[in-house]
Structure formats: structure tokens, C-alpha cells
Amino acid sequence: MLAIRHATTEDLAAITEIYNDAIVKTVATFDTVPKTPEEQTMWFTDHGPEYPILVAEDKGLVVGWASLSKWSDRCGYSDTAEISLYVDEKHQGKGIGRKLLDAVVQKGQKVGLHTVIARIAEGSEASIHLHKSVGFEHIGSMKEVGRKFGKLLDVHLLQKIYDT
Ligand SMILES: CC(C)(COP(=O)(O)OP(=O)(O)OC[C@H]1O[C@@H](n2cnc3c(N)ncnc32)[C@H](O)[C@@H]1OP(=O)(O)O)[C@@H](O)C(=O)NCCC(=O)NCCS
């Protein structure tokens, strides 16, 4: 039975493992060097109650995570967040990403955000499909802004504005 819940520091090792796997194998993130436990602790601490981190837990195992992070340190952007969504490769295609995305988008509204941005690299069709299905709209593309595995890549910007 899958449970979606707030992450705790005890989940950090599993969250990091899933993220580091995506760093070395995918273009979902333009990080290229795996994160250290210290960096991840800082990342976790930076997310106060207004910027949630959720995990999906299946039979005691963390199999995915989603977060809303500050879009910018400039105060005027404080009602805007950026979404991250990662499911363990072995558990993809079973509806976990959708459940995490639904939950984190709902959480964003609950904590009073106005809008959420997703930056999605070209070729990430499942991610684009999922975001559009929960109300994100394509608002533009940044051409050749990322380079990974020796290739220049476009990044699509998707946005959801909450109903007020
Ligand atoms: C994107 C990701 C989070 C999806 O997680 P998941 O658990 O596999 O997703 P789900 O099983 O809930 O749903 C996948 C959806 O994408 C659809 N899909 C899969 N491949 C697709 C493709 N090539 N084109 C379009 N849609 C596709 C599925 O049909 C499903 O949609 P549906 O629920 O309407 O049938 C996961 O693949 C992942 O972690 N990828 C690497 C990291 C990443 O890209 N993160 C997003 C960065 S913002």
C-alpha cells in the first residue's frame, strides 16, 4: 500500500539515492555530480513548512519524492515555487509519480503559494504529460540552455497558477 507523507531527515538517504541515480543516468536534472549527505541536509533544512518535501513509501521503502522549492531568494518571488519530482527507476510506470505530483500540487495550494513552475528537459515526455494532466501549461522553451552527456538540450517551462 502506497503512502504519501511529509519527508523527515530519516528519509534523506533514500531521497539522495533516488536523486543521485537520476543525476548520473538522466537529463531530468542538470546536476552532474552526485550530492553528498551534507549538501542534502542543507537542501532539506532550506525547505521550511512553506516549501514541502513529500515522499512515497511502499512497504517501508521510499520509492519516490517530490518537493516545492523557492523559485528565487528575492522576496517578491516568495509566492512562486519550483517543483521537483523523482521516482525510483525500478518503481516507475506504476502511478507513483502521479500520486506524488497530485499531493505536492495540493500541498502548494494549502501553504498559500500562488504559482508553481516546472523546468523539464526536452525528451522527458512522461513528465510533461503528467504535469499537463494536473493543470500545468506550457509557457515557453529555453533553447539549448543545458548540456548533459555531451548534448545541448532545450528546457521547457510549465506553470500552474492556483485558482484563488
Ligand atoms: C517523470 C516520473 C516522475 C514519472 O513517474 P512515474 O511513477 O513513472 O509516473 P506514473 O506511472 O505515475 O505516470 C506516468 C504517466 O506518463 C505517461 N507516459 C509514460 N511514458 C510516456 C511518454 N513517452 N509520452 C507520454 N506519456 C508517457 C504514462 O502513460 C502515465 O500517464 P497516465 O497516468 O495518464 O497513464 C519518473 O519517470 C521519473 O522520476 N523520471 C526521472 C525524473 C524526472 O524526469 N523528473 C521530472 C523532472 S521535473
PDB file of C-alpha atoms and ligand atoms in Angstrom:
ATOM      1  CA  MET A   1       0.000   0.000   0.000  1.00  0.00           C
ATOM      2  CA  LEU A   2       1.500   3.302  -1.095  1.00  0.00           C
ATOM      3  CA  ALA A   3       1.594   6.176   1.385  1.00  0.00           C
ATOM      4  CA  ILE A   4       2.407   9.774   0.529  1.00  0.00           C
ATOM      5  CA  ARG A   5       3.702  11.714   3.522  1.00  0.00           C
ATOM      6  CA  HIS A   6       5.982  14.564   4.562  1.00  0.00           C
ATOM      7  CA  ALA A   7       9.661  13.675   4.424  1.00  0.00           C
ATOM      8  CA  THR A   8      11.774  13.554   7.568  1.00  0.00           C
ATOM      9  CA  THR A   9      15.552  13.632   7.896  1.00  0.00           C
ATOM     10  CA  GLU A  10      15.409   9.840   8.172  1.00  0.00           C
ATOM     11  CA  ASP A  11      14.273   9.727   4.532  1.00  0.00           C
ATOM     12  CA  LEU A  12      17.252  11.748   3.296  1.00  0.00           C
ATOM     13  CA  ALA A  13      19.454   8.774   2.405  1.00  0.00           C
ATOM     14  CA  ALA A  14      16.718   7.251   0.213  1.00  0.00           C
ATOM     15  CA  ILE A  15      15.821  10.617  -1.338  1.00  0.00           C
ATOM     16  CA  THR A  16      19.501  11.182  -2.128  1.00  0.00           C
ATOM     17  CA  GLU A  17      19.901   7.729  -3.634  1.00  0.00           C
ATOM     18  CA  ILE A  18      16.970   8.295  -5.992  1.00  0.00           C
ATOM     19  CA  TYR A  19      18.197  11.775  -6.948  1.00  0.00           C
ATOM     20  CA  ASN A  20      21.812  10.719  -7.443  1.00  0.00           C
ATOM     21  CA  ASP A  21      20.680   7.897  -9.693  1.00  0.00           C
ATOM     22  CA  ALA A  22      18.799  10.464 -11.824  1.00  0.00           C
ATOM     23  CA  ILE A  23      21.897  12.713 -11.856  1.00  0.00           C
ATOM     24  CA  VAL A  24      24.116  10.031 -13.332  1.00  0.00           C
ATOM     25  CA  LYS A  25      21.586   8.434 -15.686  1.00  0.00           C
ATOM     26  CA  THR A  26      19.112  11.079 -16.893  1.00  0.00           C
ATOM     27  CA  VAL A  27      18.692  14.618 -18.185  1.00  0.00           C
ATOM     28  CA  ALA A  28      15.850  15.221 -15.710  1.00  0.00           C
ATOM     29  CA  THR A  29      18.318  17.311 -13.701  1.00  0.00           C
ATOM     30  CA  PHE A  30      21.290  19.317 -14.893  1.00  0.00           C
ATOM     31  CA  ASP A  31      23.190  18.491 -11.755  1.00  0.00           C
ATOM     32  CA  THR A  32      26.065  16.347 -12.946  1.00  0.00           C
ATOM     33  CA  VAL A  33      27.841  15.466  -9.706  1.00  0.00           C
ATOM     34  CA  PRO A  34      26.073  13.258  -7.132  1.00  0.00           C
ATOM     35  CA  LYS A  35      25.015  15.080  -3.971  1.00  0.00           C
ATOM     36  CA  THR A  36      26.756  14.464  -0.667  1.00  0.00           C
ATOM     37  CA  PRO A  37      24.824  13.816   2.551  1.00  0.00           C
ATOM     38  CA  GLU A  38      25.953  17.258   3.810  1.00  0.00           C
ATOM     39  CA  GLU A  39      24.567  19.033   0.737  1.00  0.00           C
ATOM     40  CA  GLN A  40      21.320  17.146   1.086  1.00  0.00           C
ATOM     41  CA  THR A  41      20.993  18.090   4.733  1.00  0.00           C
ATOM     42  CA  MET A  42      21.349  21.755   3.762  1.00  0.00           C
ATOM     43  CA  TRP A  43      18.751  21.284   0.994  1.00  0.00           C
ATOM     44  CA  PHE A  44      16.358  19.691   3.484  1.00  0.00           C
ATOM     45  CA  THR A  45      16.864  22.438   6.064  1.00  0.00           C
ATOM     46  CA  ASP A  46      16.266  25.139   3.434  1.00  0.00           C
ATOM     47  CA  HIS A  47      12.728  23.787   2.915  1.00  0.00           C
ATOM     48  CA  GLY A  48      10.668  25.255   5.699  1.00  0.00           C
ATOM     49  CA  PRO A  49       6.993  24.371   6.215  1.00  0.00           C
ATOM     50  CA  GLU A  50       6.047  26.611   3.283  1.00  0.00           C
ATOM     51  CA  TYR A  51       8.171  24.554   0.866  1.00  0.00           C
ATOM     52  CA  PRO A  52       7.139  20.916   1.370  1.00  0.00           C
ATOM     53  CA  ILE A  53       9.094  17.768   0.615  1.00  0.00           C
ATOM     54  CA  LEU A  54       6.942  14.654   0.259  1.00  0.00           C
ATOM     55  CA  VAL A  55       7.909  11.018  -0.105  1.00  0.00           C
ATOM     56  CA  ALA A  56       6.074   7.998  -1.471  1.00  0.00           C
ATOM     57  CA  GLU A  57       6.560   4.985   0.771  1.00  0.00           C
ATOM     58  CA  ASP A  58       5.771   1.447  -0.300  1.00  0.00           C
ATOM     59  CA  LYS A  59       6.126  -1.373   2.230  1.00  0.00           C
ATOM     60  CA  GLY A  60       8.516   0.707   4.322  1.00  0.00           C
ATOM     61  CA  LEU A  61      10.655   1.763   1.352  1.00  0.00           C
ATOM     62  CA  VAL A  62      10.890   5.301  -0.011  1.00  0.00           C
ATOM     63  CA  VAL A  63      10.280   4.853  -3.748  1.00  0.00           C
ATOM     64  CA  GLY A  64       9.901   8.479  -4.821  1.00  0.00           C
ATOM     65  CA  TRP A  65       9.861  12.068  -3.665  1.00  0.00           C
ATOM     66  CA  ALA A  66       8.545  15.468  -4.697  1.00  0.00           C
ATOM     67  CA  SER A  67       9.299  18.942  -3.452  1.00  0.00           C
ATOM     68  CA  LEU A  68       8.424  22.583  -3.875  1.00  0.00           C
ATOM     69  CA  SER A  69      11.446  24.812  -3.627  1.00  0.00           C
ATOM     70  CA  LYS A  70      11.912  28.560  -3.554  1.00  0.00           C
ATOM     71  CA  TRP A  71      11.911  29.887  -7.099  1.00  0.00           C
ATOM     72  CA  SER A  72      14.206  32.728  -6.091  1.00  0.00           C
ATOM     73  CA  ASP A  73      15.770  34.225  -2.952  1.00  0.00           C
ATOM     74  CA  ARG A  74      14.312  37.622  -3.911  1.00  0.00           C
ATOM     75  CA  CYS A  75      11.390  38.246  -1.575  1.00  0.00           C
ATOM     76  CA  GLY A  76       8.992  39.357  -4.291  1.00  0.00           C
ATOM     77  CA  TYR A  77       9.013  35.810  -5.669  1.00  0.00           C
ATOM     78  CA  SER A  78       8.001  34.176  -2.399  1.00  0.00           C
ATOM     79  CA  ASP A  79       4.580  33.037  -3.700  1.00  0.00           C
ATOM     80  CA  THR A  80       6.264  31.097  -6.522  1.00  0.00           C
ATOM     81  CA  ALA A  81       7.867  27.682  -6.187  1.00  0.00           C
ATOM     82  CA  GLU A  82       9.636  25.204  -8.431  1.00  0.00           C
ATOM     83  CA  ILE A  83       8.613  21.578  -8.433  1.00  0.00           C
ATOM     84  CA  SER A  84      10.872  18.524  -8.372  1.00  0.00           C
ATOM     85  CA  LEU A  85       9.567  15.001  -8.860  1.00  0.00           C
ATOM     86  CA  TYR A  86      11.576  11.775  -8.881  1.00  0.00           C
ATOM     87  CA  VAL A  87      10.519   8.141  -8.748  1.00  0.00           C
ATOM     88  CA  ASP A  88      12.988   5.291  -8.270  1.00  0.00           C
ATOM     89  CA  GLU A  89      13.684   3.807 -11.695  1.00  0.00           C
ATOM     90  CA  LYS A  90      12.577   0.342 -10.525  1.00  0.00           C
ATOM     91  CA  HIS A  91       9.185   1.697  -9.472  1.00  0.00           C
ATOM     92  CA  GLN A  92       8.348   3.937 -12.441  1.00  0.00           C
ATOM     93  CA  GLY A  93       5.246   3.425 -14.567  1.00  0.00           C
ATOM     94  CA  LYS A  94       3.039   2.305 -11.656  1.00  0.00           C
ATOM     95  CA  GLY A  95       1.242   5.560 -10.918  1.00  0.00           C
ATOM     96  CA  ILE A  96       3.567   6.705  -8.121  1.00  0.00           C
ATOM     97  CA  GLY A  97       4.692   9.861  -9.945  1.00  0.00           C
ATOM     98  CA  ARG A  98       1.093  10.896 -10.491  1.00  0.00           C
ATOM     99  CA  LYS A  99       0.197  10.385  -6.807  1.00  0.00           C
ATOM    100  CA  LEU A 100       3.229  12.370  -5.641  1.00  0.00           C
ATOM    101  CA  LEU A 101       2.550  15.136  -8.130  1.00  0.00           C
ATOM    102  CA  ASP A 102      -1.112  15.398  -7.133  1.00  0.00           C
ATOM    103  CA  ALA A 103      -0.170  15.537  -3.463  1.00  0.00           C
ATOM    104  CA  VAL A 104       2.589  18.127  -3.802  1.00  0.00           C
ATOM    105  CA  VAL A 105       0.468  20.361  -6.041  1.00  0.00           C
ATOM    106  CA  GLN A 106      -2.351  20.249  -3.478  1.00  0.00           C
ATOM    107  CA  LYS A 107       0.117  20.977  -0.713  1.00  0.00           C
ATOM    108  CA  GLY A 108       1.351  24.045  -2.587  1.00  0.00           C
ATOM    109  CA  GLN A 109      -2.132  25.487  -2.593  1.00  0.00           C
ATOM    110  CA  LYS A 110      -2.583  24.677   1.081  1.00  0.00           C
ATOM    111  CA  VAL A 111       0.588  26.507   2.083  1.00  0.00           C
ATOM    112  CA  GLY A 112      -0.568  29.579   0.152  1.00  0.00           C
ATOM    113  CA  LEU A 113       1.610  29.548  -2.953  1.00  0.00           C
ATOM    114  CA  HIS A 114       0.257  31.416  -5.962  1.00  0.00           C
ATOM    115  CA  THR A 115       2.031  29.504  -8.705  1.00  0.00           C
ATOM    116  CA  VAL A 116       4.353  26.564  -9.356  1.00  0.00           C
ATOM    117  CA  ILE A 117       6.914  26.300 -12.164  1.00  0.00           C
ATOM    118  CA  ALA A 118       8.322  23.116 -13.682  1.00  0.00           C
ATOM    119  CA  ARG A 119      11.511  23.129 -15.744  1.00  0.00           C
ATOM    120  CA  ILE A 120      11.507  19.982 -17.841  1.00  0.00           C
ATOM    121  CA  ALA A 121      14.274  18.950 -20.228  1.00  0.00           C
ATOM    122  CA  GLU A 122      13.410  18.021 -23.789  1.00  0.00           C
ATOM    123  CA  GLY A 123      12.547  14.378 -24.237  1.00  0.00           C
ATOM    124  CA  SER A 124      11.002  13.970 -20.775  1.00  0.00           C
ATOM    125  CA  GLU A 125       7.625  13.098 -22.273  1.00  0.00           C
ATOM    126  CA  ALA A 126       6.173  11.281 -19.265  1.00  0.00           C
ATOM    127  CA  SER A 127       6.946  14.260 -17.043  1.00  0.00           C
ATOM    128  CA  ILE A 128       5.425  16.762 -19.487  1.00  0.00           C
ATOM    129  CA  HIS A 129       2.340  14.572 -19.832  1.00  0.00           C
ATOM    130  CA  LEU A 130       1.925  14.267 -16.063  1.00  0.00           C
ATOM    131  CA  HIS A 131       2.338  17.980 -15.384  1.00  0.00           C
ATOM    132  CA  LYS A 132      -0.128  18.959 -18.120  1.00  0.00           C
ATOM    133  CA  SER A 133      -2.648  16.460 -16.764  1.00  0.00           C
ATOM    134  CA  VAL A 134      -2.725  18.274 -13.404  1.00  0.00           C
ATOM    135  CA  GLY A 135      -3.179  21.723 -14.922  1.00  0.00           C
ATOM    136  CA  PHE A 136       0.313  22.909 -15.844  1.00  0.00           C
ATOM    137  CA  GLU A 137       0.522  24.874 -19.097  1.00  0.00           C
ATOM    138  CA  HIS A 138       3.494  25.133 -21.403  1.00  0.00           C
ATOM    139  CA  ILE A 139       4.622  28.760 -21.184  1.00  0.00           C
ATOM    140  CA  GLY A 140       7.823  28.618 -23.185  1.00  0.00           C
ATOM    141  CA  SER A 141      11.026  26.843 -24.009  1.00  0.00           C
ATOM    142  CA  MET A 142      14.596  27.840 -23.333  1.00  0.00           C
ATOM    143  CA  LYS A 143      16.734  26.730 -26.246  1.00  0.00           C
ATOM    144  CA  GLU A 144      19.959  24.806 -25.674  1.00  0.00           C
ATOM    145  CA  VAL A 145      20.423  26.035 -22.093  1.00  0.00           C
ATOM    146  CA  GLY A 146      21.557  22.709 -20.673  1.00  0.00           C
ATOM    147  CA  ARG A 147      24.350  20.356 -21.632  1.00  0.00           C
ATOM    148  CA  LYS A 148      24.426  16.785 -20.477  1.00  0.00           C
ATOM    149  CA  PHE A 149      26.024  13.617 -21.776  1.00  0.00           C
ATOM    150  CA  GLY A 150      27.691  15.760 -24.459  1.00  0.00           C
ATOM    151  CA  LYS A 151      24.442  17.130 -25.872  1.00  0.00           C
ATOM    152  CA  LEU A 152      22.878  20.581 -25.739  1.00  0.00           C
ATOM    153  CA  LEU A 153      19.274  20.416 -24.564  1.00  0.00           C
ATOM    154  CA  ASP A 154      16.212  22.650 -24.541  1.00  0.00           C
ATOM    155  CA  VAL A 155      14.271  23.117 -21.324  1.00  0.00           C
ATOM    156  CA  HIS A 156      10.507  23.554 -21.331  1.00  0.00           C
ATOM    157  CA  LEU A 157       8.856  25.806 -18.792  1.00  0.00           C
ATOM    158  CA  LEU A 158       5.474  24.709 -17.492  1.00  0.00           C
ATOM    159  CA  GLN A 159       3.398  26.652 -14.992  1.00  0.00           C
ATOM    160  CA  LYS A 160       0.351  26.119 -12.849  1.00  0.00           C
ATOM    161  CA  ILE A 161      -1.416  29.118 -11.315  1.00  0.00           C
ATOM    162  CA  TYR A 162      -3.720  28.237  -8.438  1.00  0.00           C
ATOM    163  CA  ASP A 163      -7.334  29.377  -8.526  1.00  0.00           C
ATOM    164  CA  THR A 164      -7.879  31.998  -5.884  1.00  0.00           C
TER     165      THR A 164
HETATM  166  C1  LIG B   1       8.628  11.519 -14.554  1.00  0.00           C
HETATM  167  C2  LIG B   1       8.455  10.492 -13.428  1.00  0.00           C
HETATM  168  C3  LIG B   1       8.471  11.231 -12.093  1.00  0.00           C
HETATM  169  C4  LIG B   1       7.116   9.788 -13.593  1.00  0.00           C
HETATM  170  O1  LIG B   1       6.929   8.900 -12.511  1.00  0.00           O
HETATM  171  P1  LIG B   1       6.101   7.530 -12.711  1.00  0.00           P
HETATM  172  O2  LIG B   1       5.851   6.941 -11.386  1.00  0.00           O
HETATM  173  O3  LIG B   1       6.816   6.682 -13.702  1.00  0.00           O
HETATM  174  O4  LIG B   1       4.786   8.117 -13.348  1.00  0.00           O
HETATM  175  P2  LIG B   1       3.323   7.461 -13.414  1.00  0.00           P
HETATM  176  O5  LIG B   1       3.454   5.990 -13.532  1.00  0.00           O
HETATM  177  O6  LIG B   1       2.500   7.987 -12.295  1.00  0.00           O
HETATM  178  O7  LIG B   1       2.723   8.142 -14.729  1.00  0.00           O
HETATM  179  C5  LIG B   1       3.421   8.158 -15.917  1.00  0.00           C
HETATM  180  C6  LIG B   1       2.492   8.830 -16.913  1.00  0.00           C
HETATM  181  O8  LIG B   1       3.263   9.199 -18.051  1.00  0.00           O
HETATM  182  C7  LIG B   1       2.720   8.548 -19.180  1.00  0.00           C
HETATM  183  N1  LIG B   1       3.848   8.271 -20.070  1.00  0.00           N
HETATM  184  C8  LIG B   1       4.836   7.366 -19.908  1.00  0.00           C
HETATM  185  N2  LIG B   1       5.689   7.446 -20.954  1.00  0.00           N
HETATM  186  C9  LIG B   1       5.241   8.439 -21.749  1.00  0.00           C
HETATM  187  C10 LIG B   1       5.684   9.016 -22.975  1.00  0.00           C
HETATM  188  N3  LIG B   1       6.793   8.572 -23.591  1.00  0.00           N
HETATM  189  N4  LIG B   1       4.962  10.021 -23.517  1.00  0.00           N
HETATM  190  C11 LIG B   1       3.833  10.494 -22.912  1.00  0.00           C
HETATM  191  N5  LIG B   1       3.357   9.977 -21.742  1.00  0.00           N
HETATM  192  C12 LIG B   1       4.060   8.968 -21.177  1.00  0.00           C
HETATM  193  C13 LIG B   1       2.026   7.325 -18.657  1.00  0.00           C
HETATM  194  O9  LIG B   1       1.049   6.845 -19.550  1.00  0.00           O
HETATM  195  C14 LIG B   1       1.405   7.890 -17.394  1.00  0.00           C
HETATM  196  O10 LIG B   1       0.292   8.698 -17.697  1.00  0.00           O
HETATM  197  P3  LIG B   1      -1.211   8.286 -17.307  1.00  0.00           P
HETATM  198  O11 LIG B   1      -1.268   8.240 -15.786  1.00  0.00           O
HETATM  199  O12 LIG B   1      -2.057   9.393 -17.857  1.00  0.00           O
HETATM  200  O13 LIG B   1      -1.446   6.950 -17.949  1.00  0.00           O
HETATM  201  C15 LIG B   1       9.550   9.412 -13.450  1.00  0.00           C
HETATM  202  O14 LIG B   1       9.580   8.839 -14.731  1.00  0.00           O
HETATM  203  C16 LIG B   1      10.912   9.930 -13.101  1.00  0.00           C
HETATM  204  O15 LIG B   1      11.267  10.000 -11.923  1.00  0.00           O
HETATM  205  N6  LIG B   1      11.691  10.284 -14.131  1.00  0.00           N
HETATM  206  C17 LIG B   1      13.029  10.810 -13.919  1.00  0.00           C
HETATM  207  C18 LIG B   1      12.981  12.145 -13.237  1.00  0.00           C
HETATM  208  C19 LIG B   1      12.113  13.167 -13.955  1.00  0.00           C
HETATM  209  O16 LIG B   1      12.025  13.217 -15.182  1.00  0.00           O
HETATM  210  N7  LIG B   1      11.501  14.019 -13.125  1.00  0.00           N
HETATM  211  C20 LIG B   1      10.701  15.122 -13.580  1.00  0.00           C
HETATM  212  C21 LIG B   1      11.552  16.347 -13.551  1.00  0.00           C
HETATM  213  S1  LIG B   1      10.527  17.766 -13.286  1.00  0.00           S
END
